[in-house]
PDB file of C-alpha atoms in Angstrom:
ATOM      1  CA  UNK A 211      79.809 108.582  85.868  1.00  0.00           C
ATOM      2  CA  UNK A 212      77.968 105.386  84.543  1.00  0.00           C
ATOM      3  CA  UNK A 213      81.633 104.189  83.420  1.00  0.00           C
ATOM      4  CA  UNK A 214      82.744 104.732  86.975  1.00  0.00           C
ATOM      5  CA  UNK A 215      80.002 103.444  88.813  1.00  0.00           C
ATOM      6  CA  UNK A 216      80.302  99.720  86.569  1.00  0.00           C
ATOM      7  CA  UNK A 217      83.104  99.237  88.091  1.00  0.00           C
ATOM      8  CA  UNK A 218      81.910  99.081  91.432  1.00  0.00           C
ATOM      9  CA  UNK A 219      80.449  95.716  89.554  1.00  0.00           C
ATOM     10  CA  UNK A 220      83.664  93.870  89.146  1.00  0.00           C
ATOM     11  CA  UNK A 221      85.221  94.994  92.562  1.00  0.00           C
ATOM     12  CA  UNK A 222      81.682  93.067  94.216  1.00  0.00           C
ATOM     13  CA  UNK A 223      82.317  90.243  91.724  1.00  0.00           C
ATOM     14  CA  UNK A 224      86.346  89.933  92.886  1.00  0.00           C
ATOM     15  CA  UNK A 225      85.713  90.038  96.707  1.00  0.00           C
ATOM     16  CA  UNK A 226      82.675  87.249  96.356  1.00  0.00           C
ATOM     17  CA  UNK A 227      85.580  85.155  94.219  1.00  0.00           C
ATOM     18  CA  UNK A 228      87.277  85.150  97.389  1.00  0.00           C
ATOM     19  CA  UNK A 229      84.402  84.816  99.788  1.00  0.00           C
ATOM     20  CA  UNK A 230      83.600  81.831  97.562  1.00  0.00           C
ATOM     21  CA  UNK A 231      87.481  80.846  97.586  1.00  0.00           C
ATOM     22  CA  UNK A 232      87.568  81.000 101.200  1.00  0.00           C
ATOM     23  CA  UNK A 233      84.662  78.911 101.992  1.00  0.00           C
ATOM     24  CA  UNK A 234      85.427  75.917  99.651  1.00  0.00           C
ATOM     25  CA  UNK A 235      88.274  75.785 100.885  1.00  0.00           C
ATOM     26  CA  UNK A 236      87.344  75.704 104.669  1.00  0.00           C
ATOM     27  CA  UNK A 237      84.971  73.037 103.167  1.00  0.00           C
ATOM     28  CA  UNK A 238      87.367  70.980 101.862  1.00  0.00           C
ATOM     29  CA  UNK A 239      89.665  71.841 105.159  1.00  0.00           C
ATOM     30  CA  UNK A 240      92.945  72.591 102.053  1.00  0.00           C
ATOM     31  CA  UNK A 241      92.959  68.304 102.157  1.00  0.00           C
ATOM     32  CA  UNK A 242      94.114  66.718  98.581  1.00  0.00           C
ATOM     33  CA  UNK A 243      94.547  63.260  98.750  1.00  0.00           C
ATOM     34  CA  UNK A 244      94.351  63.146 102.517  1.00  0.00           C
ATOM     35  CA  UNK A 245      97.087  65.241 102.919  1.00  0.00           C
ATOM     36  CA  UNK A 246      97.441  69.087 103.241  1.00  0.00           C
ATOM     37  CA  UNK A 247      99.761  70.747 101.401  1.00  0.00           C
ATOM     38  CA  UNK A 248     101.442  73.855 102.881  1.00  0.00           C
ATOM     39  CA  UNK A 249     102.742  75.166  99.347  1.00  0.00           C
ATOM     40  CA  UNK A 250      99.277  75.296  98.174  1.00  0.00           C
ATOM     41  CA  UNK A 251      97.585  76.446 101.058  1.00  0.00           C
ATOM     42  CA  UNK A 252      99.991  79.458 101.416  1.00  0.00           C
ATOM     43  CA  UNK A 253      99.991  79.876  97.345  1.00  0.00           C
ATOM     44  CA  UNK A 254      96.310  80.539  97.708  1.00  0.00           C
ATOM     45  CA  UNK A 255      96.421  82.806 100.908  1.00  0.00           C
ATOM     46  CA  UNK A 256      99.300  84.821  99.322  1.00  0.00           C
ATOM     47  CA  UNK A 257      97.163  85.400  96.133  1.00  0.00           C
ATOM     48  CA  UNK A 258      93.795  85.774  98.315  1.00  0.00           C
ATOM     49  CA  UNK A 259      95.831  88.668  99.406  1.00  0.00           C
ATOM     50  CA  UNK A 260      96.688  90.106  96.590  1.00  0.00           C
ATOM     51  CA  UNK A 261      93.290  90.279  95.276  1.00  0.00           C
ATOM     52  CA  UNK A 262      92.175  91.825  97.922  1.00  0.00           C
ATOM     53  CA  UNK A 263      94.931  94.703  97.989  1.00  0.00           C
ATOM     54  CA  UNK A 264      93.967  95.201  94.340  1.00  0.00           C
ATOM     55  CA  UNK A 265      90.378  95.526  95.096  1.00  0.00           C
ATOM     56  CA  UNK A 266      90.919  98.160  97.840  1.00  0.00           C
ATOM     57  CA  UNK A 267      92.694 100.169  95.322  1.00  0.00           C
ATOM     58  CA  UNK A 268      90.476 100.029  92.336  1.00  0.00           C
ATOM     59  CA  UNK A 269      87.279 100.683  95.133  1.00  0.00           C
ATOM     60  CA  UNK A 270      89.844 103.787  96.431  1.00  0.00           C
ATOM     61  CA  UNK A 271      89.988 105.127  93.230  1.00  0.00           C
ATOM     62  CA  UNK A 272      86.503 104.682  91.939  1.00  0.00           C
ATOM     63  CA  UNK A 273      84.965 105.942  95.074  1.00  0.00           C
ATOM     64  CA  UNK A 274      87.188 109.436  95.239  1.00  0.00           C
ATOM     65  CA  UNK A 275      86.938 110.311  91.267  1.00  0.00           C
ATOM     66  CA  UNK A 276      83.501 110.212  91.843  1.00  0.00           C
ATOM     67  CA  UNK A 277      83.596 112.334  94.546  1.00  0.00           C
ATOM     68  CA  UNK A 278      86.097 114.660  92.748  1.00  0.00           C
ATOM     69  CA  UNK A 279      84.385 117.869  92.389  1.00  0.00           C
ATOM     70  CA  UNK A 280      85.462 121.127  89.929  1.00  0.00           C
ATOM     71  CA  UNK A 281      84.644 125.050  90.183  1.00  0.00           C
ATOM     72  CA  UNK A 282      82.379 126.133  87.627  1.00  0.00           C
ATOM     73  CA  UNK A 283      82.592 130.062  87.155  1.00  0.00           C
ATOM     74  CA  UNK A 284      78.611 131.427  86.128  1.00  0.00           C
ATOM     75  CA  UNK A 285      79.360 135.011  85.131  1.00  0.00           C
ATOM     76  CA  UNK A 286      81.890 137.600  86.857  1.00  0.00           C
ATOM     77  CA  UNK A 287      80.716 136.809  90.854  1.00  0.00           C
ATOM     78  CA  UNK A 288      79.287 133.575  90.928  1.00  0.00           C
ATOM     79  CA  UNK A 289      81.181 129.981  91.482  1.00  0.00           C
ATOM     80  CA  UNK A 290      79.408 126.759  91.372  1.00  0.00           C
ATOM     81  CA  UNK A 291      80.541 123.173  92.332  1.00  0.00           C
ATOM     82  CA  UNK A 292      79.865 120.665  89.900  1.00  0.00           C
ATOM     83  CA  UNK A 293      81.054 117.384  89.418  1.00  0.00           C
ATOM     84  CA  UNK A 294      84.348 116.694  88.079  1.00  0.00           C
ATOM     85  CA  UNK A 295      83.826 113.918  85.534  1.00  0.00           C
ATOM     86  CA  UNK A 296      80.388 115.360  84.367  1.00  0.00           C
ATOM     87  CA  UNK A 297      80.141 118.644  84.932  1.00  0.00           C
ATOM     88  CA  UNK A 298      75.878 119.006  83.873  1.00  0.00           C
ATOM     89  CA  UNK A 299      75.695 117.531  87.427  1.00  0.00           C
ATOM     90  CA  UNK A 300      75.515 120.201  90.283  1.00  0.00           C
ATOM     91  CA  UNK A 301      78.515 118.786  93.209  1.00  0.00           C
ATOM     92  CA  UNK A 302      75.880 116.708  95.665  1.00  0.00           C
ATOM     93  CA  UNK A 303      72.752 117.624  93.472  1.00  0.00           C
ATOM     94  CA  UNK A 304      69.910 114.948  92.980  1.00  0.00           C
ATOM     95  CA  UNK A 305      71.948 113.838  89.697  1.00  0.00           C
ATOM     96  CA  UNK A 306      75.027 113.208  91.562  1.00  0.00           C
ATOM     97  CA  UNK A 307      73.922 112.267  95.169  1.00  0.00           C
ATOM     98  CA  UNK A 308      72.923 108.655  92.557  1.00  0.00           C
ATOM     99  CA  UNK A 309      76.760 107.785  92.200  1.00  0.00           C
ATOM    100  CA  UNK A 310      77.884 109.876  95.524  1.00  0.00           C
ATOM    101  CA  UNK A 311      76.034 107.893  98.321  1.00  0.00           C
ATOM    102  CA  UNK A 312      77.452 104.399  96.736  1.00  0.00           C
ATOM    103  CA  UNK A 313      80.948 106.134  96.957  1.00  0.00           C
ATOM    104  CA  UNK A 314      80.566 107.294 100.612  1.00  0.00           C
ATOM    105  CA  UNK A 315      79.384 103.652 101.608  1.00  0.00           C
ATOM    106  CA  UNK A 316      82.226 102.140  99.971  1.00  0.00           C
ATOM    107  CA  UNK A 317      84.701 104.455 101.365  1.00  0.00           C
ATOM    108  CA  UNK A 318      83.259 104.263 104.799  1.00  0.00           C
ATOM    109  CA  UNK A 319      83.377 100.156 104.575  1.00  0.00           C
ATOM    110  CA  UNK A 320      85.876  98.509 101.875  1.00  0.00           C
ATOM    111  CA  UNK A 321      88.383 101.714 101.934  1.00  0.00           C
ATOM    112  CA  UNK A 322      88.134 102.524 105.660  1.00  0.00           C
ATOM    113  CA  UNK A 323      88.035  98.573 107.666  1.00  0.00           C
ATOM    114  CA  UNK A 324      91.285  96.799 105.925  1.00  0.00           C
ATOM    115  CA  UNK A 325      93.776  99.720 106.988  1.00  0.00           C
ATOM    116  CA  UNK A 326      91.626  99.885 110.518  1.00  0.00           C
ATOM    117  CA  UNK A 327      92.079  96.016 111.118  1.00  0.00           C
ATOM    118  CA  UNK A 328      95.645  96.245 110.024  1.00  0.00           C
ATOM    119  CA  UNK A 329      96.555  99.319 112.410  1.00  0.00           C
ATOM    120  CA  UNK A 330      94.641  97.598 115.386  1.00  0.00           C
ATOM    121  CA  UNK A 331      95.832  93.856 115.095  1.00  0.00           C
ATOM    122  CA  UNK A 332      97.627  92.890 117.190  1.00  0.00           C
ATOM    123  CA  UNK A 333      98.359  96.308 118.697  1.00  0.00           C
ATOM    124  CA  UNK A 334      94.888  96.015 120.210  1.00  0.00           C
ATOM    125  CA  UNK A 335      95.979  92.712 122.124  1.00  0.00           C
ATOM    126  CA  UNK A 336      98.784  94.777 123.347  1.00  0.00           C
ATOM    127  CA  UNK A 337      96.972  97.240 124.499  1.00  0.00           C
ATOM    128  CA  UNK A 338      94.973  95.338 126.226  1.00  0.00           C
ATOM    129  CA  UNK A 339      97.666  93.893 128.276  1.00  0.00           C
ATOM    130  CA  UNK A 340      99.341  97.324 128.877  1.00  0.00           C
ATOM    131  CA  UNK A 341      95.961  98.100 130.488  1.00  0.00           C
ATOM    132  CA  UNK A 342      95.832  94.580 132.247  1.00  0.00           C
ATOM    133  CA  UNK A 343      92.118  94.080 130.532  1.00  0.00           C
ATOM    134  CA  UNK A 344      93.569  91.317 128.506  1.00  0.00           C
ATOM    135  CA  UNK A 345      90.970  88.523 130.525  1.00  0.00           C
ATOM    136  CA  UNK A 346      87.977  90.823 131.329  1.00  0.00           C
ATOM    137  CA  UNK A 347      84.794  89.710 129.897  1.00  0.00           C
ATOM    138  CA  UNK A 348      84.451  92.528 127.889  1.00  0.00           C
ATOM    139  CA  UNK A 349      86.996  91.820 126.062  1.00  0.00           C
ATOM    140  CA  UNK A 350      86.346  88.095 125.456  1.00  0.00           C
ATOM    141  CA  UNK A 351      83.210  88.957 124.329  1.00  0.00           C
ATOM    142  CA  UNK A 352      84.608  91.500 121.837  1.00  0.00           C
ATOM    143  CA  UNK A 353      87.401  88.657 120.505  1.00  0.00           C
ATOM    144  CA  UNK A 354      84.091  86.417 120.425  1.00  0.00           C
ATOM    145  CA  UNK A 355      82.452  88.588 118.225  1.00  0.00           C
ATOM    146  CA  UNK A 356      85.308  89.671 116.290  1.00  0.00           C
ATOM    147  CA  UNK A 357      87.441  86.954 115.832  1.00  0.00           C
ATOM    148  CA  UNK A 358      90.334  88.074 113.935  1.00  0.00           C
ATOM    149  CA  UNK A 359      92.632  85.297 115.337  1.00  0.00           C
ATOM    150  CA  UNK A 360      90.760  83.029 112.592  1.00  0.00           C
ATOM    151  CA  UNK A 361      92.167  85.338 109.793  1.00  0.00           C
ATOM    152  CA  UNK A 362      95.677  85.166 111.588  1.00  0.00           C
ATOM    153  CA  UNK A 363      96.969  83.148 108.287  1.00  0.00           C
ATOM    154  CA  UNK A 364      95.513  86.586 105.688  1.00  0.00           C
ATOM    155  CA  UNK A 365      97.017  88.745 108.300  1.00  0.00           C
ATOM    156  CA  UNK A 366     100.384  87.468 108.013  1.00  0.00           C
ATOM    157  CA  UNK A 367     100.335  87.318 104.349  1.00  0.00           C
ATOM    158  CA  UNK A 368     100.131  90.916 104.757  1.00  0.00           C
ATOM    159  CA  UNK A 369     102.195  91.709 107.872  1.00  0.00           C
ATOM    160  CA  UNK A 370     104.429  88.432 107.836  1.00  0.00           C
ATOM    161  CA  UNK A 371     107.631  90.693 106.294  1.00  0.00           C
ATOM    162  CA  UNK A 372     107.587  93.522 109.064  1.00  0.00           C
ATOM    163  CA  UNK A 373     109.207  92.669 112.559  1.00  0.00           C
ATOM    164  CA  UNK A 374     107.002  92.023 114.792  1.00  0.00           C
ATOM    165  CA  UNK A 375     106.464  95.592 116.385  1.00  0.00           C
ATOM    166  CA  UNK A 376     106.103  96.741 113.493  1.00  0.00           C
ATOM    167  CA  UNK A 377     103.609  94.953 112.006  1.00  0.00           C
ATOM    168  CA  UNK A 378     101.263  97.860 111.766  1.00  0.00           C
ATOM    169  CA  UNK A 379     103.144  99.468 109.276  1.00  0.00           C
ATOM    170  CA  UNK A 380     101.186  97.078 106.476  1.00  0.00           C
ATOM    171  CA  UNK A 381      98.310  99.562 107.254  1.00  0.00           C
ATOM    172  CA  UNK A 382     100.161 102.431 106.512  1.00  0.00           C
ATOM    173  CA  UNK A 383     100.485 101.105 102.396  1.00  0.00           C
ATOM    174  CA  UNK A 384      97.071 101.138 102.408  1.00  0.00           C
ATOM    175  CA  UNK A 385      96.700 104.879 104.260  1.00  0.00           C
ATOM    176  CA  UNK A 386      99.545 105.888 101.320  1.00  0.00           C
ATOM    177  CA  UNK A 387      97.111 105.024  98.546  1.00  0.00           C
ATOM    178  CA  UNK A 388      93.910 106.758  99.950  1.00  0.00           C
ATOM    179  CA  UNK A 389      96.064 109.581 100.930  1.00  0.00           C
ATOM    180  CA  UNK A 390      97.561 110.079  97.221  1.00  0.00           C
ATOM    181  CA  UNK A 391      94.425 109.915  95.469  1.00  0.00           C
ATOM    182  CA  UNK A 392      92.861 112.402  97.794  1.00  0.00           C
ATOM    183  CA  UNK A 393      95.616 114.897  97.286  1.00  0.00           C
ATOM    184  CA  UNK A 394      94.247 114.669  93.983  1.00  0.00           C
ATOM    185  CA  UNK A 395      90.999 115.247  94.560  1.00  0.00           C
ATOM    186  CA  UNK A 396      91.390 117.618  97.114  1.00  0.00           C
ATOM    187  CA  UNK A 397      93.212 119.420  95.237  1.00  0.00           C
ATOM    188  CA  UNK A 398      92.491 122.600  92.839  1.00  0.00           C
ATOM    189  CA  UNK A 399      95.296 122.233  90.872  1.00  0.00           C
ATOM    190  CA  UNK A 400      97.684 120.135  89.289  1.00  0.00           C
ATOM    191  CA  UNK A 401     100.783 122.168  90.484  1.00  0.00           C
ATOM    192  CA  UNK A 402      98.873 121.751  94.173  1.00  0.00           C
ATOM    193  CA  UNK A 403      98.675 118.174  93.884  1.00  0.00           C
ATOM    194  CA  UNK A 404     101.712 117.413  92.319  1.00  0.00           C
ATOM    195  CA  UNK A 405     103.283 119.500  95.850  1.00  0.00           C
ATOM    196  CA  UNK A 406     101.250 117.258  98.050  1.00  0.00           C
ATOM    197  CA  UNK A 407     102.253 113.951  96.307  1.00  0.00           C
ATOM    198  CA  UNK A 408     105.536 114.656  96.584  1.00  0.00           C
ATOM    199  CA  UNK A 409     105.647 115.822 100.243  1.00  0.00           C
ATOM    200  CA  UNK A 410     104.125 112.589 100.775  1.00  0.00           C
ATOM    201  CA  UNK A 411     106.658 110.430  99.128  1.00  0.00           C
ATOM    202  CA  UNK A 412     109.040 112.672 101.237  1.00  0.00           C
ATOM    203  CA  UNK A 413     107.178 111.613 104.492  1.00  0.00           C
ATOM    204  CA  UNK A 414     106.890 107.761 103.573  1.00  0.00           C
ATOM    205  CA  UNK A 415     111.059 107.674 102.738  1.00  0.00           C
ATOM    206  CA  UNK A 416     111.599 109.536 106.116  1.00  0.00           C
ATOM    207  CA  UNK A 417     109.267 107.275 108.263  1.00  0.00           C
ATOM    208  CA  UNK A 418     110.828 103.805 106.904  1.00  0.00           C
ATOM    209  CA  UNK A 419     114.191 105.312 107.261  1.00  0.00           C
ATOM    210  CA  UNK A 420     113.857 106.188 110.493  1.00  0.00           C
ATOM    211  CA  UNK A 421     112.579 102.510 111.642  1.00  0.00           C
ATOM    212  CA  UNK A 422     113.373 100.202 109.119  1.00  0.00           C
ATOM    213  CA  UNK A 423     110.123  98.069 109.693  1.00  0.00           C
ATOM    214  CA  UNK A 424     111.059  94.955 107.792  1.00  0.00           C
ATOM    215  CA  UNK A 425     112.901  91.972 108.660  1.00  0.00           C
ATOM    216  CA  UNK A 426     115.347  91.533 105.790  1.00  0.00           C
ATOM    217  CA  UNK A 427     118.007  94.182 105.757  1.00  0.00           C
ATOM    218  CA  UNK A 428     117.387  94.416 102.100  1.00  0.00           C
ATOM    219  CA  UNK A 429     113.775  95.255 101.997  1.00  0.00           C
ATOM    220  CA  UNK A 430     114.500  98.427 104.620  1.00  0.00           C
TER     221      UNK A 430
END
């Protein structure tokens, strides 16, 4: 558990690299020698990215195996929960609730937001126009205090290969990976998850058969 809970150390440390990354850069406005390179601007954005993606998964996986919980038979009749990766701690008990409430936070923040912004931008701007709210003052309030428009350049890093309608479907990689790993640790068995994984893969081929999301033939 103190193994797994370290690493929660190095995923802080990678996503204040970029934070740092980020604002230097806005600092120095991506100017060398007066001039602005686009290569190097998008070379940086591309691997700001990357990072990032990596980060999610490594906080994914950290947060659910410590959440992972096993059945501990006491005798003929009685079952306790314990966890899975030190099974002297009781499942929620004072031990574990040290490592579990860091877990829940992260999943409810660094797991849970990156697919959410992905699914809702720039549906969410189309949505608004469906419902004709597009210029209420509600909703220029909301873009005021949530102005995703200034990531627009991150965003496309991610969602740049999909056709336009379809750009949501970058949130759905992310949704794949929490969704795998919890089979696992939802799971009582190996035989169960293994069954789960696979219907999964199953699922993903069939959805990006049926709408062929990306631009290039190729990638579809």
């Amino acid at each position: 558990m103190d193994v797994l809970a370290l690493k929660y150390i190095t995923i802080i440390y990678s996503l204040l690299l970029v934070i740092g990354t980020v604002l230097l850069l806005k600092m120095c406005n991506f100017k060398l020698c007066g001039k602005s390179p686009p290569s190097l601007k998008g070379s940086i954005i591309h691997g700001l990215s990357g990072f990032l993606v990596m980060s999610y998964s490594e906080c994914t996986k950290v947060s659910l195996m410590i959440l992972t919980r096993s059945k501990l038979s006491i005798g003929p009749e009685k079952v306790d929960y314990v966890a899975f990766y030190n099974g002297d701690y009781s499942y929620m008990g004072p031990e574990h609730l040290k490592y579990a409430i860091p877990a829940i936070i992260f999943l409810q923040t660094m797991v849970a937001i990156p697919p959410l912004l992905l699914l809702t931008y720039p549906l969410c701007y189309k949505l608004f126009a469906l419902l004709r709210i597009e210029e209420s003052k509600c909703v220029h309030i909301t873009c005021e205090i949530v102005p995703l428009e200034k990531t627009n350049p991150l965003f496309d890093s991610i969602q740049g290969a999909f056709k336009d309608r379809y750009r949501f479907f970058a949130s759905l990689y992310f949704l794949y990976r929490l969704c795998a790993l919890l089979s696992f640790t939802l799971s009582n068995t190996l035989t169960t998850h293994y069954t789960l994984t696979g219907a999964l893969l199953v699922f993903m081929l069939t959805i990006h058969a049926t709408f062929c999301p990306y631009k290039k033939r190729w990638h579809n």
